[in-house]
Amino acid sequence: MRITVLAGGVGGAKFLQGVRHFATSDGRSDEVTAIVNTGDDVTMHGLRICPDLDSVMYTLGGVIDTERGWGRAGETWRIKESLAEYGAEPSWFGLGDLDISTHLVRTQMLDAGYPLSDVTAALCQRWQPGVRLIPMTDDRCETHVVVEIDGQRRAIHFQEWWVRYRASLPAHAFVQVGLDTARPAAGLLDAVSETDLILLAPSNPIVSVDTILNVAGVRDAMRASSAPVVGVSPIIGGAPVRGMADACLPVRGVETSADGVAHFYGSRHGDGVLDGWLIHDDDVAELDGVTVLARDLLMSSVEVTASMVADALKVAGL
Ligand code: GDP
Ligand code: CA
């Protein structure tokens, strides 16, 4: 079976560990493709950084720092300290020494003219994630956040809002800069149309999943695909399991609940994408034409997460 997953960073990576486990368990040999958000991507100190792709790559490669949730285990920070001594900005973004090697290779390849999808494939040669990783686009399409600073409305990069201000500045809107010209990365539309199951990871609905869906042609391809689409709620009991997704949902008028997110994604019978929706025990969600299943959605082990995938197949009637 071919399984395609739309994913952001930390939540997406953890979910993909479970998908990979499912795909290789009980004699299965499913082919898994992850379409990863690149709206968080940013250039700092001349280096091109892809936070969500790296979270997925390091997690599936077994080298993620599990305590911190991002970056590499056993990281050191000498370059960061040295940059700070130069007074080089930005100083609020953590770039570890080991991590920087990834950004150096990526930046060099991009400068040589390779598209991000090829660069990602090359980086994955080293980490062997066991899942094909496709960036949502090879073009620049960066999420900016409209905020008020000193009484002035300004758009700042998503990373600045998220990391520097810990999403504490009230956001008026999210804008995907470059969306007009961004095209889906090579292989993306095929991964959506020629697959057997599409899963929406329990990633941030606004700045991870919707960002991918907004790239020209992706939402339409999802709606037109013969593969069922099943989403997994990142919201449990009215709050994100981890992180600050609740700072994003109200900006788009979405209630922070499993039902709110279901309505945001919408039913394929209406103008949305969902055929199935997994919610946590005791949560409720109801959407015309969408099969809802309540179960444990805490990704406490790869086995538990893999069993979510098994349930997604059931919901999809596969
Ligand atoms: P980011 O790009 O690093 O912010 O990560 P994602 O967008 O992929 O995922 C963030 C989301 O993962 C948050 O909204 C969390 O609620 C969700 N999440 C984290 N751990 C779990 C879990 O164990 N279960 C579920 N259902 N969601 C989770
Ligand atoms: Ca992210």
PDB file of C-alpha atoms and ligand atoms in Angstrom, residues 8-12 40 52 162 202-204 208 232-234 236 240-242 245 297-299, ligand 1:
ATOM      1  CA  GLY A   8       4.800  19.691  10.009  1.00  0.00           C
ATOM      2  CA  GLY A   9       7.794  19.409  12.329  1.00  0.00           C
ATOM      3  CA  VAL A  10       7.734  17.852  15.781  1.00  0.00           C
ATOM      4  CA  GLY A  11       4.179  16.438  15.777  1.00  0.00           C
ATOM      5  CA  GLY A  12       4.569  15.358  12.173  1.00  0.00           C
ATOM      6  CA  ASP A  40       8.857  27.878   8.481  1.00  0.00           C
ATOM      7  CA  ASP A  52      10.231  21.028   9.808  1.00  0.00           C
ATOM      8  CA  TRP A 162       7.345  31.663  17.282  1.00  0.00           C
ATOM      9  CA  PRO A 202      -1.562  15.743  14.121  1.00  0.00           C
ATOM     10  CA  SER A 203       0.461  18.800  13.148  1.00  0.00           C
ATOM     11  CA  ASN A 204      -0.360  22.456  13.618  1.00  0.00           C
ATOM     12  CA  SER A 208       1.817  23.294   9.104  1.00  0.00           C
ATOM     13  CA  VAL A 232      -5.555  12.997  13.215  1.00  0.00           C
ATOM     14  CA  SER A 233      -6.472  15.715  15.692  1.00  0.00           C
ATOM     15  CA  PRO A 234      -3.562  17.581  17.308  1.00  0.00           C
ATOM     16  CA  ILE A 236      -6.946  16.897  22.784  1.00  0.00           C
ATOM     17  CA  PRO A 240      -2.687  21.280  21.901  1.00  0.00           C
ATOM     18  CA  VAL A 241      -0.775  18.299  23.277  1.00  0.00           C
ATOM     19  CA  ARG A 242       2.464  20.210  22.971  1.00  0.00           C
ATOM     20  CA  ALA A 245      -0.990  25.791  18.262  1.00  0.00           C
ATOM     21  CA  LEU A 297      -4.348   9.902  20.381  1.00  0.00           C
ATOM     22  CA  LEU A 298      -1.401  10.413  22.703  1.00  0.00           C
ATOM     23  CA  MET A 299       1.711   9.363  20.813  1.00  0.00           C
TER      24      MET A 299
HETATM   25  P1  GDP B   1       5.976  21.918  14.664  1.00  0.00           P
HETATM   26  O1  GDP B   1       6.094  22.202  13.187  1.00  0.00           O
HETATM   27  O2  GDP B   1       7.279  21.524  15.291  1.00  0.00           O
HETATM   28  O3  GDP B   1       5.223  22.950  15.403  1.00  0.00           O
HETATM   29  O4  GDP B   1       5.154  20.574  14.760  1.00  0.00           O
HETATM   30  P2  GDP B   1       3.834  20.119  14.038  1.00  0.00           P
HETATM   31  O5  GDP B   1       3.104  21.225  13.360  1.00  0.00           O
HETATM   32  O6  GDP B   1       4.126  18.903  13.238  1.00  0.00           O
HETATM   33  O7  GDP B   1       3.015  19.572  15.274  1.00  0.00           O
HETATM   34  C1  GDP B   1       2.611  20.366  16.356  1.00  0.00           C
HETATM   35  C2  GDP B   1       1.353  19.732  16.929  1.00  0.00           C
HETATM   36  O8  GDP B   1       1.625  18.394  17.344  1.00  0.00           O
HETATM   37  C3  GDP B   1       0.839  20.454  18.147  1.00  0.00           C
HETATM   38  O9  GDP B   1      -0.342  21.136  17.786  1.00  0.00           O
HETATM   39  C4  GDP B   1       0.538  19.322  19.138  1.00  0.00           C
HETATM   40  O10 GDP B   1      -0.749  19.426  19.702  1.00  0.00           O
HETATM   41  C5  GDP B   1       0.642  18.067  18.299  1.00  0.00           C
HETATM   42  N1  GDP B   1       1.070  16.909  19.069  1.00  0.00           N
HETATM   43  C6  GDP B   1       2.258  16.760  19.720  1.00  0.00           C
HETATM   44  N2  GDP B   1       2.281  15.563  20.369  1.00  0.00           N
HETATM   45  C7  GDP B   1       1.085  14.972  20.137  1.00  0.00           C
HETATM   46  C8  GDP B   1       0.479  13.717  20.541  1.00  0.00           C
HETATM   47  O11 GDP B   1       1.053  12.896  21.277  1.00  0.00           O
HETATM   48  N3  GDP B   1      -0.797  13.448  20.082  1.00  0.00           N
HETATM   49  C9  GDP B   1      -1.477  14.330  19.273  1.00  0.00           C
HETATM   50  N4  GDP B   1      -2.716  13.979  18.876  1.00  0.00           N
HETATM   51  N5  GDP B   1      -0.939  15.508  18.880  1.00  0.00           N
HETATM   52  C10 GDP B   1       0.311  15.814  19.307  1.00  0.00           C
END
